[in-house]
mmCIF file of C-alpha atoms in Angstrom:
data_model
loop_
_atom_site.group_PDB
_atom_site.id
_atom_site.type_symbol
_atom_site.label_atom_id
_atom_site.label_comp_id
_atom_site.label_asym_id
_atom_site.label_seq_id
_atom_site.Cartn_x
_atom_site.Cartn_y
_atom_site.Cartn_z
ATOM 1 C CA MET A 1 0.000 0.000 0.000
ATOM 2 C CA ASN A 2 1.565 3.259 -1.156
ATOM 3 C CA TYR A 3 0.295 5.844 1.342
ATOM 4 C CA ASP A 4 2.497 8.594 -0.093
ATOM 5 C CA LEU A 5 0.642 8.229 -3.395
ATOM 6 C CA LEU A 6 -2.721 8.474 -1.620
ATOM 7 C CA ILE A 7 -1.591 11.595 0.230
ATOM 8 C CA SER A 8 -0.467 13.105 -3.095
ATOM 9 C CA PHE A 9 -3.900 12.250 -4.545
ATOM 10 C CA ILE A 10 -5.669 13.964 -1.624
ATOM 11 C CA ILE A 11 -3.498 17.091 -1.970
ATOM 12 C CA ALA A 12 -4.023 17.277 -5.752
ATOM 13 C CA THR A 13 -7.789 16.754 -5.362
ATOM 14 C CA SER A 14 -7.948 19.454 -2.676
ATOM 15 C CA VAL A 15 -6.157 22.008 -4.840
ATOM 16 C CA LEU A 16 -8.347 21.247 -7.851
ATOM 17 C CA ALA A 17 -11.531 21.434 -5.750
ATOM 18 C CA MET A 18 -10.514 24.846 -4.402
ATOM 19 C CA SER A 19 -9.501 26.206 -7.812
ATOM 20 C CA PRO A 20 -12.162 28.227 -9.662
ATOM 21 C CA GLY A 21 -14.218 26.039 -11.960
ATOM 22 C CA PRO A 22 -17.810 25.720 -13.188
ATOM 23 C CA ASP A 23 -18.827 23.355 -10.368
ATOM 24 C CA ASN A 24 -17.574 25.208 -7.315
ATOM 25 C CA ILE A 25 -18.565 28.614 -8.776
ATOM 26 C CA TYR A 26 -22.065 27.183 -9.388
ATOM 27 C CA VAL A 27 -22.231 25.928 -5.778
ATOM 28 C CA LEU A 28 -21.053 29.326 -4.531
ATOM 29 C CA MET A 29 -23.675 31.219 -6.520
ATOM 30 C CA GLN A 30 -26.540 28.899 -5.538
ATOM 31 C CA SER A 31 -25.579 29.346 -1.880
ATOM 32 C CA ILE A 32 -25.422 33.133 -2.203
ATOM 33 C CA VAL A 33 -28.766 33.370 -4.030
ATOM 34 C CA ASN A 34 -30.805 30.588 -2.389
ATOM 35 C CA GLY A 35 -29.038 29.852 0.900
ATOM 36 C CA LYS A 36 -26.588 27.329 2.372
ATOM 37 C CA LYS A 37 -29.050 24.425 2.327
ATOM 38 C CA TYR A 38 -29.532 24.800 -1.423
ATOM 39 C CA GLY A 39 -25.808 25.020 -2.043
ATOM 40 C CA LEU A 40 -25.327 21.778 -0.068
ATOM 41 C CA ALA A 41 -28.068 20.096 -2.143
ATOM 42 C CA THR A 42 -26.155 21.075 -5.293
ATOM 43 C CA VAL A 43 -22.958 19.608 -3.800
ATOM 44 C CA ALA A 44 -24.761 16.337 -2.988
ATOM 45 C CA GLY A 45 -25.990 16.048 -6.586
ATOM 46 C CA LEU A 46 -22.564 16.758 -8.078
ATOM 47 C CA MET A 47 -20.790 14.244 -5.818
ATOM 48 C CA THR A 48 -23.403 11.534 -6.446
ATOM 49 C CA GLY A 49 -22.854 11.962 -10.178
ATOM 50 C CA CYS A 50 -19.159 11.180 -9.661
ATOM 51 C CA LEU A 51 -20.146 7.589 -8.793
ATOM 52 C CA VAL A 52 -21.301 7.055 -12.368
ATOM 53 C CA HIS A 53 -18.020 8.303 -13.822
ATOM 54 C CA THR A 54 -16.000 6.289 -11.287
ATOM 55 C CA THR A 55 -17.831 3.114 -12.360
ATOM 56 C CA LEU A 56 -17.218 3.776 -16.059
ATOM 57 C CA VAL A 57 -13.517 4.447 -15.497
ATOM 58 C CA ALA A 58 -13.027 1.603 -12.983
ATOM 59 C CA PHE A 59 -14.291 -1.146 -15.253
ATOM 60 C CA GLY A 60 -13.057 0.337 -18.540
ATOM 61 C CA VAL A 61 -9.489 1.105 -17.500
ATOM 62 C CA SER A 62 -9.190 -2.064 -15.408
ATOM 63 C CA ALA A 63 -9.988 -4.157 -18.474
ATOM 64 C CA ILE A 64 -7.318 -2.300 -20.456
ATOM 65 C CA ILE A 65 -4.735 -2.847 -17.709
ATOM 66 C CA LYS A 66 -5.428 -6.578 -17.733
ATOM 67 C CA GLU A 67 -5.331 -6.910 -21.506
ATOM 68 C CA SER A 68 -2.377 -4.896 -22.757
ATOM 69 C CA ASP A 69 0.700 -3.014 -21.613
ATOM 70 C CA THR A 70 0.630 -1.057 -24.875
ATOM 71 C CA LEU A 71 -2.957 0.091 -24.426
ATOM 72 C CA PHE A 72 -2.243 1.094 -20.841
ATOM 73 C CA PHE A 73 0.734 3.159 -22.057
ATOM 74 C CA ILE A 74 -1.526 4.857 -24.606
ATOM 75 C CA ILE A 75 -4.067 5.640 -21.853
ATOM 76 C CA LYS A 76 -1.267 7.121 -19.743
ATOM 77 C CA LEU A 77 0.050 9.184 -22.653
ATOM 78 C CA LEU A 78 -3.380 10.511 -23.615
ATOM 79 C CA GLY A 79 -4.157 11.222 -19.953
ATOM 80 C CA ALA A 80 -0.942 13.202 -19.504
ATOM 81 C CA LEU A 81 -1.544 15.135 -22.751
ATOM 82 C CA TYR A 82 -5.144 15.898 -21.701
ATOM 83 C CA LEU A 83 -3.975 17.288 -18.351
ATOM 84 C CA LEU A 84 -1.359 19.418 -20.116
ATOM 85 C CA PHE A 85 -4.139 20.659 -22.414
ATOM 86 C CA LEU A 86 -6.217 21.599 -19.331
ATOM 87 C CA ALA A 87 -3.197 23.444 -17.923
ATOM 88 C CA TYR A 88 -2.888 25.337 -21.232
ATOM 89 C CA LYS A 89 -6.611 26.235 -21.174
ATOM 90 C CA VAL A 90 -6.265 27.572 -17.620
ATOM 91 C CA PHE A 91 -3.169 29.540 -18.707
ATOM 92 C CA ARG A 92 -5.118 31.140 -21.577
ATOM 93 C CA SER A 93 -8.175 31.894 -19.428
ATOM 94 C CA SER A 94 -8.823 35.073 -17.478
ATOM 95 C CA SER A 95 -7.819 35.099 -13.810
ATOM 96 C CA GLU A 96 -10.745 37.393 -12.938
ATOM 97 C CA LEU A 97 -13.532 35.658 -10.985
ATOM 98 C CA ASN A 98 -17.002 36.808 -12.063
ATOM 99 C CA LEU A 99 -19.571 36.544 -9.234
ATOM 100 C CA ASN A 100 -22.638 37.934 -10.984
ATOM 101 C CA SER A 101 -25.711 36.375 -9.356
ATOM 102 C CA ASN A 102 -28.376 38.376 -11.188
ATOM 103 C CA ASN A 103 -29.335 35.542 -13.571
ATOM 104 C CA ILE A 104 -29.482 32.696 -10.996
ATOM 105 C CA ALA A 105 -33.045 31.364 -10.718
ATOM 106 C CA LYS A 106 -34.378 30.120 -7.377
ATOM 107 C CA LYS A 107 -35.031 26.342 -7.229
ATOM 108 C CA SER A 108 -36.054 23.751 -4.639
ATOM 109 C CA VAL A 109 -33.581 21.520 -2.785
ATOM 110 C CA LEU A 110 -34.640 18.484 -4.844
ATOM 111 C CA GLN A 111 -34.382 20.434 -8.104
ATOM 112 C CA LEU A 112 -30.842 21.533 -7.263
ATOM 113 C CA PHE A 113 -29.815 18.007 -6.251
ATOM 114 C CA LYS A 114 -31.128 16.641 -9.556
ATOM 115 C CA GLN A 115 -29.569 19.479 -11.533
ATOM 116 C CA GLY A 116 -26.176 18.918 -9.875
ATOM 117 C CA PHE A 117 -26.417 15.170 -10.564
ATOM 118 C CA ILE A 118 -27.453 15.620 -14.208
ATOM 119 C CA MET A 119 -24.817 18.331 -14.783
ATOM 120 C CA ASN A 120 -22.154 15.908 -13.608
ATOM 121 C CA VAL A 121 -23.381 12.687 -15.239
ATOM 122 C CA LEU A 122 -24.009 14.256 -18.657
ATOM 123 C CA ASN A 123 -20.610 15.967 -18.721
ATOM 124 C CA PRO A 124 -18.250 13.629 -20.621
ATOM 125 C CA LYS A 125 -15.313 15.795 -19.546
ATOM 126 C CA VAL A 126 -15.663 14.393 -16.017
ATOM 127 C CA SER A 127 -15.122 10.812 -17.225
ATOM 128 C CA ILE A 128 -12.227 11.961 -19.398
ATOM 129 C CA PHE A 129 -10.711 13.784 -16.430
ATOM 130 C CA PHE A 130 -11.091 10.721 -14.180
ATOM 131 C CA LEU A 131 -9.576 8.602 -16.949
ATOM 132 C CA ALA A 132 -6.602 10.955 -17.112
ATOM 133 C CA PHE A 133 -6.300 11.523 -13.363
ATOM 134 C CA PHE A 134 -6.811 8.159 -11.631
ATOM 135 C CA PRO A 135 -4.392 5.697 -13.336
ATOM 136 C CA GLY A 136 -1.327 7.500 -12.006
ATOM 137 C CA PHE A 137 -2.508 7.031 -8.421
ATOM 138 C CA LEU A 138 -3.096 3.256 -8.285
ATOM 139 C CA PHE A 139 -1.684 2.590 -4.840
ATOM 140 C CA SER A 140 -1.573 -1.169 -4.225
ATOM 141 C CA ASP A 141 0.023 -4.277 -5.740
ATOM 142 C CA THR A 142 -2.443 -6.588 -3.987
ATOM 143 C CA LEU A 143 -5.850 -4.930 -4.446
ATOM 144 C CA SER A 144 -7.631 -5.278 -7.789
ATOM 145 C CA SER A 145 -7.654 -2.276 -10.114
ATOM 146 C CA VAL A 146 -11.450 -1.984 -9.816
ATOM 147 C CA VAL A 147 -11.255 -1.728 -6.008
ATOM 148 C CA GLN A 148 -8.489 0.862 -6.260
ATOM 149 C CA PHE A 149 -10.416 2.986 -8.785
ATOM 150 C CA TYR A 150 -13.494 2.918 -6.539
ATOM 151 C CA ALA A 151 -11.347 3.831 -3.522
ATOM 152 C CA LEU A 152 -9.887 6.775 -5.448
ATOM 153 C CA GLY A 153 -13.349 7.766 -6.668
ATOM 154 C CA LEU A 154 -14.806 7.748 -3.146
ATOM 155 C CA LEU A 155 -11.771 9.625 -1.831
ATOM 156 C CA PHE A 156 -12.191 12.190 -4.625
ATOM 157 C CA MET A 157 -15.889 12.571 -3.728
ATOM 158 C CA LEU A 158 -15.136 12.882 0.000
ATOM 159 C CA VAL A 159 -12.398 15.516 -0.374
ATOM 160 C CA SER A 160 -14.252 17.500 -3.042
ATOM 161 C CA GLY A 161 -17.527 17.188 -1.105
ATOM 162 C CA VAL A 162 -15.972 18.599 2.069
ATOM 163 C CA ILE A 163 -14.410 21.530 0.196
ATOM 164 C CA PHE A 164 -17.537 22.257 -1.884
ATOM 165 C CA SER A 165 -19.685 22.059 1.279
ATOM 166 C CA THR A 166 -17.346 24.510 3.012
ATOM 167 C CA ILE A 167 -17.741 26.843 0.024
ATOM 168 C CA ALA A 168 -21.545 26.534 0.325
ATOM 169 C CA ILE A 169 -21.538 27.210 4.072
ATOM 170 C CA LEU A 170 -19.109 30.143 3.864
ATOM 171 C CA ALA A 171 -20.501 31.483 0.576
ATOM 172 C CA GLY A 172 -21.072 35.037 1.787
ATOM 173 C CA SER A 173 -17.629 35.411 3.348
ATOM 174 C CA ILE A 174 -15.876 33.786 0.358
ATOM 175 C CA SER A 175 -17.613 36.053 -2.163
ATOM 176 C CA GLU A 176 -16.702 39.152 -0.123
ATOM 177 C CA TYR A 177 -13.075 37.998 0.153
ATOM 178 C CA ILE A 178 -12.866 37.416 -3.616
ATOM 179 C CA LYS A 179 -14.317 40.867 -4.317
ATOM 180 C CA GLN A 180 -11.849 42.538 -1.942
ATOM 181 C CA ASN A 181 -8.791 40.553 -3.080
ATOM 182 C CA LYS A 182 -8.532 40.868 -6.843
ATOM 183 C CA LYS A 183 -5.299 38.833 -7.041
ATOM 184 C CA ILE A 184 -6.808 35.658 -5.535
ATOM 185 C CA GLY A 185 -7.968 34.513 -8.984
ATOM 186 C CA LEU A 186 -4.422 34.877 -10.346
ATOM 187 C CA TYR A 187 -2.915 32.862 -7.482
ATOM 188 C CA LEU A 188 -5.491 30.080 -7.868
ATOM 189 C CA LYS A 189 -4.994 30.075 -11.632
ATOM 190 C CA TRP A 190 -1.242 29.394 -11.375
ATOM 191 C CA LEU A 191 -1.724 26.869 -8.578
ATOM 192 C CA GLN A 192 -4.123 24.957 -10.823
ATOM 193 C CA ILE A 193 -1.639 25.038 -13.727
ATOM 194 C CA ILE A 194 1.153 23.683 -11.509
ATOM 195 C CA VAL A 195 -1.073 20.849 -10.240
ATOM 196 C CA PHE A 196 -2.206 19.839 -13.761
ATOM 197 C CA VAL A 197 1.382 19.761 -15.053
ATOM 198 C CA GLY A 198 2.601 17.893 -11.972
ATOM 199 C CA ILE A 199 -0.110 15.230 -12.264
ATOM 200 C CA ALA A 200 0.600 14.855 -16.004
ATOM 201 C CA ILE A 201 4.261 14.113 -15.247
ATOM 202 C CA LEU A 202 3.307 11.717 -12.438
ATOM 203 C CA ILE A 203 0.878 9.799 -14.672
ATOM 204 C CA PHE A 204 3.280 9.518 -17.590
ATOM 205 C CA THR A 205 6.095 8.211 -15.377
ATOM 206 C CA SER A 206 3.886 5.800 -13.394
ATOM 207 C CA GLU A 207 4.251 2.048 -13.863
ATOM 208 C CA LYS A 208 1.550 -0.534 -14.365
#
């Protein structure tokens, strides 16, 4: 059991969950507009949707690992290139965080849970990200690949869920801090780039 790898996975997941993105910005805005309870319902929907992507990646990639070293190398290469592409997209994007809540419609707790779930499940980029992210963090020589992918998926959901829930609960304070500290977006932008590049290198150099 490689605990150092698991700790690295937790740190990388934490940084990515805190970095500005459509999911955590959406949670933040729902909490500001509708209240903490509604932001938490959105978080629950998003995290539940991750189970679907974890299942797809667990069984798909595990089959590839069993069948072919060459295919697994291709998965690693494509995963590393995809993460480098994400780093490039972040680099090209604006570091300014837009917190305009004027167009956010009010919805029920159940509606927000379902919307968060559907947003996640129907986003193929999540599966692609999991496919790129998880293989480099397989942490055991004794556990099956499927078990390890599910463990990583649940760990990803737990860490992201805690951070997203904190964002929902502290929505008002976080939005005020962002408005008062214009450079926070720039710092988070470069932190995200460093994490994407670091994970890409880790995945490409990982062994089966």
